[in-house]
mmCIF file with all atom_site columns, C-alpha atoms in Angstrom:
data_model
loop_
_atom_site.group_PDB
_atom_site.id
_atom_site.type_symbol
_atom_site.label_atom_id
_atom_site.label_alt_id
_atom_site.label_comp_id
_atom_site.label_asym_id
_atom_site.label_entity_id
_atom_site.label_seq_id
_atom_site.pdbx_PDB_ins_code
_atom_site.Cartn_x
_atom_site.Cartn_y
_atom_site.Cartn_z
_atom_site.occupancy
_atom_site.B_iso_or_equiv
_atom_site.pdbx_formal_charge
_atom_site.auth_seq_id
_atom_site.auth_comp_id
_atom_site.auth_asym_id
_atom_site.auth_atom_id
_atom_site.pdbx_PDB_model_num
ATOM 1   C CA . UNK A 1 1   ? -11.336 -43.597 -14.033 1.00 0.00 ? 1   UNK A CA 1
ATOM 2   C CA . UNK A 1 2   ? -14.656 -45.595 -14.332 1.00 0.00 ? 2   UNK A CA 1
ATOM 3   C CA . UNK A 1 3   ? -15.617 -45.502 -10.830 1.00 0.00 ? 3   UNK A CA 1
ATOM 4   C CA . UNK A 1 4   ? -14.625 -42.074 -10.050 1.00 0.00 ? 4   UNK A CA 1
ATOM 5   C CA . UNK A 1 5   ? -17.662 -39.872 -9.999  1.00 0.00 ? 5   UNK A CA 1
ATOM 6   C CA . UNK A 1 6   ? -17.531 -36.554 -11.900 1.00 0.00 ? 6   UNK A CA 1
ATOM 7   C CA . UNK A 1 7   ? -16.845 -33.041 -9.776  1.00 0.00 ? 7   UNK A CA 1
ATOM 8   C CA . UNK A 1 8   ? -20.471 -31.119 -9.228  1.00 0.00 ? 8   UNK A CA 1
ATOM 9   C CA . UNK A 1 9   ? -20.662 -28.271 -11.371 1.00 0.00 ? 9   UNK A CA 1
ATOM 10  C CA . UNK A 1 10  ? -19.568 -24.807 -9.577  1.00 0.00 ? 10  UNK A CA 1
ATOM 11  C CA . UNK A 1 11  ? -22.323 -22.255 -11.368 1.00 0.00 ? 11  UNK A CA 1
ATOM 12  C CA . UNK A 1 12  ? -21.149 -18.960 -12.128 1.00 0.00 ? 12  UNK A CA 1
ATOM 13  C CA . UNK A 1 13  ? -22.135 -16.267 -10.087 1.00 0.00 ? 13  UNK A CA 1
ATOM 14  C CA . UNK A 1 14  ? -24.663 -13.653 -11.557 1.00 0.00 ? 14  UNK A CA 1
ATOM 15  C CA . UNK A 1 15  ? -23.141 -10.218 -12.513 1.00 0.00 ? 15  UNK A CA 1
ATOM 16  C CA . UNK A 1 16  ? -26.863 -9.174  -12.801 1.00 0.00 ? 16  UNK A CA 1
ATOM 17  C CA . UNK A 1 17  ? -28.360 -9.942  -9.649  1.00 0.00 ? 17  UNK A CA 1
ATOM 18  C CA . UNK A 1 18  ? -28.064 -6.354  -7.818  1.00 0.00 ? 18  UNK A CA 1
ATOM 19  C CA . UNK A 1 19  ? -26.330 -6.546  -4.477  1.00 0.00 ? 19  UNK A CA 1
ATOM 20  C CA . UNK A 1 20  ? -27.228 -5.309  -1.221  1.00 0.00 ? 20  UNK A CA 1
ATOM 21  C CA . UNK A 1 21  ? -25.020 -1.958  -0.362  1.00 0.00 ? 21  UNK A CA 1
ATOM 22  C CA . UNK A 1 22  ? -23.959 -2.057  3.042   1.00 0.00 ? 22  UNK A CA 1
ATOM 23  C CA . UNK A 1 23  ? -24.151 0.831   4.879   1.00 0.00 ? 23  UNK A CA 1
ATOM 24  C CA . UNK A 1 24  ? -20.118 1.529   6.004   1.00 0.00 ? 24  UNK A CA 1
ATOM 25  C CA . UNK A 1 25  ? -19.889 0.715   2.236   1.00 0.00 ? 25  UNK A CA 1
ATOM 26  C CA . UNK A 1 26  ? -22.301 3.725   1.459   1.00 0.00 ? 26  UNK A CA 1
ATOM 27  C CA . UNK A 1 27  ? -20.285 5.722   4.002   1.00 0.00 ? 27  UNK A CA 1
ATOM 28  C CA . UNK A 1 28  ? -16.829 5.295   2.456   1.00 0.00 ? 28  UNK A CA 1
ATOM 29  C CA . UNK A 1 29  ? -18.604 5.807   -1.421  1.00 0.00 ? 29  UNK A CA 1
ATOM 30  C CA . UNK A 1 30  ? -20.256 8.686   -0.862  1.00 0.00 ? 30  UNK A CA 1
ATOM 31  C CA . UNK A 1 31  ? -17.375 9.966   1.758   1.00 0.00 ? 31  UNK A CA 1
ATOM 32  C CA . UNK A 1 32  ? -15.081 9.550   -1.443  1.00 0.00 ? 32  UNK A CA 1
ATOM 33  C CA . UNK A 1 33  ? -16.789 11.004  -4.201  1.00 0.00 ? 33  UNK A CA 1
ATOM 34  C CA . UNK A 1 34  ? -17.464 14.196  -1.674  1.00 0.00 ? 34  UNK A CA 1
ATOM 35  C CA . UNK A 1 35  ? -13.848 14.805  -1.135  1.00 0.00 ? 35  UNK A CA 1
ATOM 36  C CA . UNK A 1 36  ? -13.049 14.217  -4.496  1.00 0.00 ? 36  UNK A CA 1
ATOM 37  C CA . UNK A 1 37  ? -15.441 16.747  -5.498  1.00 0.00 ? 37  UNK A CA 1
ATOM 38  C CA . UNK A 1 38  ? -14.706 19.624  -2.936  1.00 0.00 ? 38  UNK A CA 1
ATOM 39  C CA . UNK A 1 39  ? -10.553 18.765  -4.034  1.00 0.00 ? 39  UNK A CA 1
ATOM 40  C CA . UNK A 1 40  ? -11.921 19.268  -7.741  1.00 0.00 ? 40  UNK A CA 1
ATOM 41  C CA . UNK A 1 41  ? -13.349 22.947  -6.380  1.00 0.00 ? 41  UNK A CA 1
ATOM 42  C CA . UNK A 1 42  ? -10.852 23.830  -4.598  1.00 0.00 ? 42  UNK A CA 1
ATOM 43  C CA . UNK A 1 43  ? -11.927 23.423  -0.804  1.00 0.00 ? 43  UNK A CA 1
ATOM 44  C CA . UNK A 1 44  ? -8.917  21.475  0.315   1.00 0.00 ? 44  UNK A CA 1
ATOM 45  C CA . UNK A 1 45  ? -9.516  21.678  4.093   1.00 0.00 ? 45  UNK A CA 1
ATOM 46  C CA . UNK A 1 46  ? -12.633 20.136  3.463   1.00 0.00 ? 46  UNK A CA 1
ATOM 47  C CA . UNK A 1 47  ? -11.400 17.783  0.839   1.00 0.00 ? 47  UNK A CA 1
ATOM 48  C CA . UNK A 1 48  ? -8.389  16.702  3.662   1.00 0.00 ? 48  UNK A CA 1
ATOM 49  C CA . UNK A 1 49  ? -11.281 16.420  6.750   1.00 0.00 ? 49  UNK A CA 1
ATOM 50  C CA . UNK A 1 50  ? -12.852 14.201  4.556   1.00 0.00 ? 50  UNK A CA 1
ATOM 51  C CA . UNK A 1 51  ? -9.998  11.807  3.464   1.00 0.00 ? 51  UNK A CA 1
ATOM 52  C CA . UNK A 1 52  ? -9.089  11.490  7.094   1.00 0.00 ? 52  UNK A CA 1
ATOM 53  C CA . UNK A 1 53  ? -12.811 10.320  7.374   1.00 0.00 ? 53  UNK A CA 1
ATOM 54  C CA . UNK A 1 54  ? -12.524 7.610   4.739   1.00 0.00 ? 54  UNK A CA 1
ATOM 55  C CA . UNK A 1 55  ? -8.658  6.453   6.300   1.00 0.00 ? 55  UNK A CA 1
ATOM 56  C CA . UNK A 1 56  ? -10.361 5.918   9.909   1.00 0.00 ? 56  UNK A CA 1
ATOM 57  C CA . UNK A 1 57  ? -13.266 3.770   8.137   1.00 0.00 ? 57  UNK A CA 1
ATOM 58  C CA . UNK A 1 58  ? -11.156 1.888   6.316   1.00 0.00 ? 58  UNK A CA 1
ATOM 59  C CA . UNK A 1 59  ? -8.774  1.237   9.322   1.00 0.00 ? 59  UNK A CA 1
ATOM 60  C CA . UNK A 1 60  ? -12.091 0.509   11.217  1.00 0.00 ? 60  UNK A CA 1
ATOM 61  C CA . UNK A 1 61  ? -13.334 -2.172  8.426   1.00 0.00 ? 61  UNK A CA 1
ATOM 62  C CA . UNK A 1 62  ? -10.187 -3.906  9.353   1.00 0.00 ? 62  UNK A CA 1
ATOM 63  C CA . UNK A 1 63  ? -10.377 -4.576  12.950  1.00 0.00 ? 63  UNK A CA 1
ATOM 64  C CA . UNK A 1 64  ? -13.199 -6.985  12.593  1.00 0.00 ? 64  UNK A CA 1
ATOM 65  C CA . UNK A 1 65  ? -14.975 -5.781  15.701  1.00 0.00 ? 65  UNK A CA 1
ATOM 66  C CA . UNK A 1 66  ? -19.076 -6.818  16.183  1.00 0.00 ? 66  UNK A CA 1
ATOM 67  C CA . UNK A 1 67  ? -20.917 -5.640  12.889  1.00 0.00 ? 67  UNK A CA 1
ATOM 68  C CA . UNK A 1 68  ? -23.374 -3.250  15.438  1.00 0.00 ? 68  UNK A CA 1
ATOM 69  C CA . UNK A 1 69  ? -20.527 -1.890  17.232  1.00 0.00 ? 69  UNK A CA 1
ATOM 70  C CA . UNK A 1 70  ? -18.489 -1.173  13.646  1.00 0.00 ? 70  UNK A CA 1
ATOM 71  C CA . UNK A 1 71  ? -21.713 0.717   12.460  1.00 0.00 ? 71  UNK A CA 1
ATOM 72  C CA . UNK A 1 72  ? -22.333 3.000   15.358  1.00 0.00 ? 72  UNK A CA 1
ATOM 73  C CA . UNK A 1 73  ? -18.193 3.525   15.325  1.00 0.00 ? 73  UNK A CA 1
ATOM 74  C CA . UNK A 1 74  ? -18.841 4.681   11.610  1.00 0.00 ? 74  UNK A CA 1
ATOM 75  C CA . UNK A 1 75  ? -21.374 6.557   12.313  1.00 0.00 ? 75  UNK A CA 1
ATOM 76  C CA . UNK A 1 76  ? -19.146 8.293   15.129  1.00 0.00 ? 76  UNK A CA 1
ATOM 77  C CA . UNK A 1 77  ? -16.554 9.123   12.597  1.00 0.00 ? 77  UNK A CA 1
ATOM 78  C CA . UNK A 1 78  ? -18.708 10.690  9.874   1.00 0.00 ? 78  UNK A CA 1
ATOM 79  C CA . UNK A 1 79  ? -20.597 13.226  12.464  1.00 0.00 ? 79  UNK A CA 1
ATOM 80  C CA . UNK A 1 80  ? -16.718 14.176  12.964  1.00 0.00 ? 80  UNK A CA 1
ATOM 81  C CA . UNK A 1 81  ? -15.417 14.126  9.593   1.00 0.00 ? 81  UNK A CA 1
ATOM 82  C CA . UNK A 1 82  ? -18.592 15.567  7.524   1.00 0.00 ? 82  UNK A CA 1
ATOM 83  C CA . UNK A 1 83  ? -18.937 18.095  10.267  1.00 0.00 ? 83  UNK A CA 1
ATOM 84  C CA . UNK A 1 84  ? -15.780 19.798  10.082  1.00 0.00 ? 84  UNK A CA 1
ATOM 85  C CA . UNK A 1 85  ? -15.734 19.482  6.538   1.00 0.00 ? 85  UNK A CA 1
ATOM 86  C CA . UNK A 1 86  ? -19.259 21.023  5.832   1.00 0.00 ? 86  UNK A CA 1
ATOM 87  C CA . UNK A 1 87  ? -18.675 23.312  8.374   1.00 0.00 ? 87  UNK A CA 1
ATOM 88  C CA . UNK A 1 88  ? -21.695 21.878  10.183  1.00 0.00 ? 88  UNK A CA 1
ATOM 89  C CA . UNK A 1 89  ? -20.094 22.730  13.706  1.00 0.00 ? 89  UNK A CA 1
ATOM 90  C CA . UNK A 1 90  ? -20.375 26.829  12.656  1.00 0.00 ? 90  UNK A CA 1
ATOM 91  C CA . UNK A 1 91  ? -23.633 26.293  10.470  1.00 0.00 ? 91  UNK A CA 1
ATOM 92  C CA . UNK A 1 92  ? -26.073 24.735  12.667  1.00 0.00 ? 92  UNK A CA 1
ATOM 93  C CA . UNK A 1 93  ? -26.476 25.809  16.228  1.00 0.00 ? 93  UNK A CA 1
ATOM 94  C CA . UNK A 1 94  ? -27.360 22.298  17.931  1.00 0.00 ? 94  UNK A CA 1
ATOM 95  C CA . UNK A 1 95  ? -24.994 20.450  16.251  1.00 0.00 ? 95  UNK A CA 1
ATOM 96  C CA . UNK A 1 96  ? -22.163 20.959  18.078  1.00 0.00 ? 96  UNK A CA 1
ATOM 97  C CA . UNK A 1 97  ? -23.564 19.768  21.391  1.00 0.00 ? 97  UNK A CA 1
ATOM 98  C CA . UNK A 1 98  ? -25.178 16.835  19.539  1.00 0.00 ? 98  UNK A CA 1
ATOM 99  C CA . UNK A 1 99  ? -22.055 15.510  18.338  1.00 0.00 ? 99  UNK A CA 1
ATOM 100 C CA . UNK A 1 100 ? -20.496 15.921  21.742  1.00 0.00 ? 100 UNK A CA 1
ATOM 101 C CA . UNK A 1 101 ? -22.998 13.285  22.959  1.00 0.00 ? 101 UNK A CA 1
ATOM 102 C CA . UNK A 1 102 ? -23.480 11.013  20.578  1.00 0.00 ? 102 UNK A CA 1
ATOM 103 C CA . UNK A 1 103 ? -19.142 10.588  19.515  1.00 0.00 ? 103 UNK A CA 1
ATOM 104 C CA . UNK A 1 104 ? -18.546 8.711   22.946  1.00 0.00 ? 104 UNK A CA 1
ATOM 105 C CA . UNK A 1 105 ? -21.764 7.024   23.383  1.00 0.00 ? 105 UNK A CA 1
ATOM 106 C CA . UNK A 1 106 ? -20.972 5.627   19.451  1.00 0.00 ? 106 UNK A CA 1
ATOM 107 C CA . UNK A 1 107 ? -17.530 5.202   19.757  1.00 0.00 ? 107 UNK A CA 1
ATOM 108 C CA . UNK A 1 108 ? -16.770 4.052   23.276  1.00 0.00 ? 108 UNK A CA 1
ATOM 109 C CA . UNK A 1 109 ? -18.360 0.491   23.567  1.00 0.00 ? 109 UNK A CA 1
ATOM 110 C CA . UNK A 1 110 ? -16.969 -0.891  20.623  1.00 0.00 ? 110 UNK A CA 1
ATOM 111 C CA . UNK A 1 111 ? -13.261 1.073   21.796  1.00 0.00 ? 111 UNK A CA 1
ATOM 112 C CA . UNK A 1 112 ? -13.836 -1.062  25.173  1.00 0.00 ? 112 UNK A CA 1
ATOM 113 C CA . UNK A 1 113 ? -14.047 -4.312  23.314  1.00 0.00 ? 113 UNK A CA 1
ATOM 114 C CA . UNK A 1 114 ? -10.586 -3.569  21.095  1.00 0.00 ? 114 UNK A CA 1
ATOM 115 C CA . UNK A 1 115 ? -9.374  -3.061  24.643  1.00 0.00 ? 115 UNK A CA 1
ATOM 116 C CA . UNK A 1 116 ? -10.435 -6.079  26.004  1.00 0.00 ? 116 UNK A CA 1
ATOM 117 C CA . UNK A 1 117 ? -9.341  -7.988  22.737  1.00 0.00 ? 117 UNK A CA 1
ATOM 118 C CA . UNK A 1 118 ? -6.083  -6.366  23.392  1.00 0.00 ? 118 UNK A CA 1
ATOM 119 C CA . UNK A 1 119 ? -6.076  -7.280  26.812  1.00 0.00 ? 119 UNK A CA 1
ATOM 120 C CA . UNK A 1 120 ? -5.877  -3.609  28.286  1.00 0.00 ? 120 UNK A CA 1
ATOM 121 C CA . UNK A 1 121 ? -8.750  -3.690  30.205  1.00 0.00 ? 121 UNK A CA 1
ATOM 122 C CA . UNK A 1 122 ? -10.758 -6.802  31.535  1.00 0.00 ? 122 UNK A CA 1
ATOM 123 C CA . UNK A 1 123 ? -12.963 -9.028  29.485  1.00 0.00 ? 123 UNK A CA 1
ATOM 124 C CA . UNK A 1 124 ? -16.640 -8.039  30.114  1.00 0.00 ? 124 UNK A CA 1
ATOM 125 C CA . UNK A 1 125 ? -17.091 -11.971 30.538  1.00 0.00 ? 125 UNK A CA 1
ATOM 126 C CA . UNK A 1 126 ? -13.895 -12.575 32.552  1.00 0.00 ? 126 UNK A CA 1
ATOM 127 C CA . UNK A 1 127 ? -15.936 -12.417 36.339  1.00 0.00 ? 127 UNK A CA 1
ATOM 128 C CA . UNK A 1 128 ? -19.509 -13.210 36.942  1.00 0.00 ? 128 UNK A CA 1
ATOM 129 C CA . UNK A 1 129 ? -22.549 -11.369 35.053  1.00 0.00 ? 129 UNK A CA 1
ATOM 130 C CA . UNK A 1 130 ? -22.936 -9.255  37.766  1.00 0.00 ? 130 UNK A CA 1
ATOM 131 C CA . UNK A 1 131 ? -19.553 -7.939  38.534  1.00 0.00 ? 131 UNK A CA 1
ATOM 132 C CA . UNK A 1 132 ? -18.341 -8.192  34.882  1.00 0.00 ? 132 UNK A CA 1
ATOM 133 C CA . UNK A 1 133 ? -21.545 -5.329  33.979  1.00 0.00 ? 133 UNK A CA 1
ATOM 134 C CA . UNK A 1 134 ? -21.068 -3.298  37.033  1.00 0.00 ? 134 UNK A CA 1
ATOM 135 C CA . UNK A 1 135 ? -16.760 -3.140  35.632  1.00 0.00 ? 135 UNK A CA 1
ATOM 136 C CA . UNK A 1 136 ? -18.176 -2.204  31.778  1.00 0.00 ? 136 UNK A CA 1
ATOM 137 C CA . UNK A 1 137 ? -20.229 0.177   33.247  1.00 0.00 ? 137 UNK A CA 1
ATOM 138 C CA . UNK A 1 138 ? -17.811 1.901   35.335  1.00 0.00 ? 138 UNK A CA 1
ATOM 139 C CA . UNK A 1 139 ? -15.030 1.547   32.973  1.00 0.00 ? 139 UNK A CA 1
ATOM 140 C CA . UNK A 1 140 ? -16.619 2.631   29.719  1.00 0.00 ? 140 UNK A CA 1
ATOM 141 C CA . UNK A 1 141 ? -17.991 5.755   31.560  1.00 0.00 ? 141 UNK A CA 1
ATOM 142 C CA . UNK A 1 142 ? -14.353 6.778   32.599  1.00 0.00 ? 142 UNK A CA 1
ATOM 143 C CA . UNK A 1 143 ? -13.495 5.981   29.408  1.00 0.00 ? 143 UNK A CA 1
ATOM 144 C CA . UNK A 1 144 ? -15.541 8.310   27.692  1.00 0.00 ? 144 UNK A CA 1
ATOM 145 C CA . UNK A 1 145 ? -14.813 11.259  30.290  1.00 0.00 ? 145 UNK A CA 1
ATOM 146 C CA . UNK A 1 146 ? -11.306 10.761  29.521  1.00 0.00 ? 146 UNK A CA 1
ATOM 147 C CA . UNK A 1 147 ? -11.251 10.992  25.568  1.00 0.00 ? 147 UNK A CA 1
ATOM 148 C CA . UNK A 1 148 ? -13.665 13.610  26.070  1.00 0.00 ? 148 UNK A CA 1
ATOM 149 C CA . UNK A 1 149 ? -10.640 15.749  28.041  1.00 0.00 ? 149 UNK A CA 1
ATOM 150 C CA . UNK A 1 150 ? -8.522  14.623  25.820  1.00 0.00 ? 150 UNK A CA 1
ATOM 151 C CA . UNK A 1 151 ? -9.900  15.957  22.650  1.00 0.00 ? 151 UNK A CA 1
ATOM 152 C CA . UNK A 1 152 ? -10.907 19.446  24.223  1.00 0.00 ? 152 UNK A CA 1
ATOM 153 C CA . UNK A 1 153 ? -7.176  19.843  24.742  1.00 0.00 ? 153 UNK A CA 1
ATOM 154 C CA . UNK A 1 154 ? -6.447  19.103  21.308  1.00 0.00 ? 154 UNK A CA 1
ATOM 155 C CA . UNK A 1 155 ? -8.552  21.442  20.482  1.00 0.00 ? 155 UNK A CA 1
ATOM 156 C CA . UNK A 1 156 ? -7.639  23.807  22.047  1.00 0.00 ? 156 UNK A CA 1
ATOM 157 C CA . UNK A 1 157 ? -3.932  23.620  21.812  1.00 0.00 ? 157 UNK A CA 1
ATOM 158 C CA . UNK A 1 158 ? -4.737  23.420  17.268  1.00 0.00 ? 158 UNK A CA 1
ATOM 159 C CA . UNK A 1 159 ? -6.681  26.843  17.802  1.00 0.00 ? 159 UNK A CA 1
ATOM 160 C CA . UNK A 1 160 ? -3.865  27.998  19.711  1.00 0.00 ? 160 UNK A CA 1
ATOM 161 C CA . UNK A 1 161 ? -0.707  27.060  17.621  1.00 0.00 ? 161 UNK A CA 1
ATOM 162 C CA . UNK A 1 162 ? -1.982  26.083  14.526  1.00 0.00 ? 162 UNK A CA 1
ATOM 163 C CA . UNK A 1 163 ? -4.483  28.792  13.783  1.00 0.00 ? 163 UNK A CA 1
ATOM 164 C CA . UNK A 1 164 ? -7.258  26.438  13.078  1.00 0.00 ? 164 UNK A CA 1
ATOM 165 C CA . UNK A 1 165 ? -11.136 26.835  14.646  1.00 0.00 ? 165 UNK A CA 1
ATOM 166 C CA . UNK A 1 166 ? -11.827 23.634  15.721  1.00 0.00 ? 166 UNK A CA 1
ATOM 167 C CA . UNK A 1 167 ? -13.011 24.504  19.335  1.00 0.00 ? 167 UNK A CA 1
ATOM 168 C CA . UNK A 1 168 ? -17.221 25.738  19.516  1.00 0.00 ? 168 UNK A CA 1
ATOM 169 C CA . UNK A 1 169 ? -18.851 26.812  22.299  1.00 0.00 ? 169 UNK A CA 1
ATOM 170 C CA . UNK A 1 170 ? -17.964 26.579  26.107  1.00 0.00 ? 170 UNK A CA 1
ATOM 171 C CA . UNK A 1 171 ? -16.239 23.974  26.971  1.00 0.00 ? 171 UNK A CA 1
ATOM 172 C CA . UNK A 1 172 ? -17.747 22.726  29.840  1.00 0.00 ? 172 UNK A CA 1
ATOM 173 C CA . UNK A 1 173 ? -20.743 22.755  28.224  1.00 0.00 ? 173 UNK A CA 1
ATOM 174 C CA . UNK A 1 174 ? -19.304 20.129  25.606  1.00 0.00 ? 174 UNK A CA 1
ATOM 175 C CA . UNK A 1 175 ? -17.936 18.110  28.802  1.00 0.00 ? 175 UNK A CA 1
ATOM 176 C CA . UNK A 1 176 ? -21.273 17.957  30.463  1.00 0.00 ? 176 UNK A CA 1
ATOM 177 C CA . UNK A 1 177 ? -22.870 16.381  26.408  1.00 0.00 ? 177 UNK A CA 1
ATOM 178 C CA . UNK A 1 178 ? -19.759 14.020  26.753  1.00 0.00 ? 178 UNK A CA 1
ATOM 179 C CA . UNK A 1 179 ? -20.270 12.740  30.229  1.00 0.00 ? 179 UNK A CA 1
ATOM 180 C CA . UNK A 1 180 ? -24.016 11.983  29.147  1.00 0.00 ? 180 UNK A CA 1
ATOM 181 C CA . UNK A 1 181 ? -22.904 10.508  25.972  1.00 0.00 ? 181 UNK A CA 1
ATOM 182 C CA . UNK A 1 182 ? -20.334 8.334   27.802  1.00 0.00 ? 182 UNK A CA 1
ATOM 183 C CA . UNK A 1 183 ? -23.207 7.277   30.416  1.00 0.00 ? 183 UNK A CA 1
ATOM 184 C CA . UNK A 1 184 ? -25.342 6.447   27.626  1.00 0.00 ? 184 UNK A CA 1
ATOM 185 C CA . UNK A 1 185 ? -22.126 4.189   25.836  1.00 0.00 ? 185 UNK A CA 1
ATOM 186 C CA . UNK A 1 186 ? -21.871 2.665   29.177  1.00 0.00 ? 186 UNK A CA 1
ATOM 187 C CA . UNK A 1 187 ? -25.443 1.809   29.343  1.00 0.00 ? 187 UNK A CA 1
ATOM 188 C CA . UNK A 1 188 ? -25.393 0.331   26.158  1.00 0.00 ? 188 UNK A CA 1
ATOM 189 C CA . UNK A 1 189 ? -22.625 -1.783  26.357  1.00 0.00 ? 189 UNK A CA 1
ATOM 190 C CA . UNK A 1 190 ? -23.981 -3.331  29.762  1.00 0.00 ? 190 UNK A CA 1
ATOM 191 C CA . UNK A 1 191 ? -26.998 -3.878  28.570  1.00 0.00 ? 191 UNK A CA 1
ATOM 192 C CA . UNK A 1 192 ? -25.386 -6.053  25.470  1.00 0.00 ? 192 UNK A CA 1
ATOM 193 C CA . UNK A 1 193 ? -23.228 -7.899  27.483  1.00 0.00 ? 193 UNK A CA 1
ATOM 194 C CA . UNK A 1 194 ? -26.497 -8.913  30.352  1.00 0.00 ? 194 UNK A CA 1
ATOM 195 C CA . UNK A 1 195 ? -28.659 -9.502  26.874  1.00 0.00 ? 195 UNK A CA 1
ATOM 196 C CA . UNK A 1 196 ? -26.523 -12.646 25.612  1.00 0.00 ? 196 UNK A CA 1
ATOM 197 C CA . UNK A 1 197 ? -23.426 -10.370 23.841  1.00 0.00 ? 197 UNK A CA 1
ATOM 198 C CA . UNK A 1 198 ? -20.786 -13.481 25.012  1.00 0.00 ? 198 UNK A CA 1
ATOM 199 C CA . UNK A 1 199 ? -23.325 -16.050 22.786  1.00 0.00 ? 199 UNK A CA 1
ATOM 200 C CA . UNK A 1 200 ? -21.639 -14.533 19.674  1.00 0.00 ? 200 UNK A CA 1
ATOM 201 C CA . UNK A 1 201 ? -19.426 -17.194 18.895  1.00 0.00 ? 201 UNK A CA 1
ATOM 202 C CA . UNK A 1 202 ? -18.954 -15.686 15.306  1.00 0.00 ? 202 UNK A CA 1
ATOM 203 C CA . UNK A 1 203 ? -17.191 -12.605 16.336  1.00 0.00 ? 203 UNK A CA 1
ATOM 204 C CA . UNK A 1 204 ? -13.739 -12.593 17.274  1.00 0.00 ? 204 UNK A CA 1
ATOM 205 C CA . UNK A 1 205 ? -14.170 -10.837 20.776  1.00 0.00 ? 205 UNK A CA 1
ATOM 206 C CA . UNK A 1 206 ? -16.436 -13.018 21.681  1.00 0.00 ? 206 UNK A CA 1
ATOM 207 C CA . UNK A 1 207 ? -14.625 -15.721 20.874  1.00 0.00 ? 207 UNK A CA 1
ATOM 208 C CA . UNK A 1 208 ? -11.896 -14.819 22.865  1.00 0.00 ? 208 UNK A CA 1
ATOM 209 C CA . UNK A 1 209 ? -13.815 -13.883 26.148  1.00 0.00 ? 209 UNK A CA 1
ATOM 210 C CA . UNK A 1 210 ? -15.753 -17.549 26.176  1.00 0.00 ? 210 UNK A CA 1
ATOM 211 C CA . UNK A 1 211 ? -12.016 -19.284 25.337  1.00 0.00 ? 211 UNK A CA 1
ATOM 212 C CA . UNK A 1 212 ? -10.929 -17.094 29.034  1.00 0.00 ? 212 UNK A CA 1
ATOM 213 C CA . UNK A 1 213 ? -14.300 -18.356 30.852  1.00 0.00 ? 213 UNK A CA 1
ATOM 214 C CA . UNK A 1 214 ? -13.064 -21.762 29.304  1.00 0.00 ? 214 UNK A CA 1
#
């Protein structure tokens, strides 16, 4: 009609402009062409490590957890994943014990939030600053310890029964680099939570933890 005024124009977006690659992106690319190629020569083991790697990042990509916490969760996964599949763990003496400490303090805080999303353990925001830290610190660190056991029995029951050579080194050794690692996780998720973490009003979890202090 004659008064009505015309619809703004919607411009095309431009196929040219190059786009910033984010870095989980990078990690499932590359993750996938490297699997492809070691199925393509014939290292299947490696090939399967490595498609279990891409499945947990994709699965992780969906739970729409705190874009920090989702990196250093990726990041977790590929020191697993690449390692076994390069055969990192045999090749390089260090990296064994490495891995052992940085898998819990990478994985663990963003594990705690799922929980708390889920509702399995306490919000970090659910009590005051103070007592709220003091239960991520605690809780994280246990946390960590127990996965840690955990996996060192899987392990060692796959070396066992299944023939496979997935266990390096002593294992206290690896529990003493995964009780640091889950210190450091703990320290790292108090310390976001004290620096402002419950201000993210963006991110699901955070959402959620200022609706129960609501």
């Amino acid at each position: 009609m004659g008064g009505q005024e015309p619809e703004p124009a919607v411009e095309a977006p431009d196929r040219l402009t190059p786009r910033r690659l984010e870095p989980f992106q990078f990690f499932c690319g590359v993750t996938l062409v490297r699997a492809l190629a070691m199925a393509t020569a014939g290292a299947m083991a490696g090939a399967l490590f490595l498609a279990a790697t891409l499945m947990a990042l994709l699965v992780l990509r969906r739970l729409e957890i705190p874009t920090g916490f989702e990196l250093s969760f990726a990041i977790g996964i590929v020191l697993q994943g690449w390692g076994n599949a390069l055969l990192l763990f045999e090749r390089i003496a260090w990296y064994d014990k490495a891995v052992h400490f940085l898998t819990p303090m990478l994985v663990v805080p963003p594990l705690y939030l799922l929980l708390a999303r889920a509702g399995a353990v306490p919000s970090p925001w659910a009590n005051g600053l103070r007592r709220g830290t003091l239960g991520v610190l605690v809780v994280t660190i246990a946390l960590g310890i127990a996965l840690a056991a955990v996996w060192e029995v899987i392990e060692g029951s796959a070396d066992r029964w299944l023939g496979t050579s997935l266990a390096h080194g002593e294992t206290i050794d690896d529990l003493y680099s995964s009780l640091l690692g889950s210190v450091a996780a703990g320290a790292v998720l108090a310390w976001w939570v004290m620096s402002g973490g419950r201000d993210l009003a963006a991110e699901r979890v955070a959402a959620e933890a200022l609706a129960e202090r609501g």
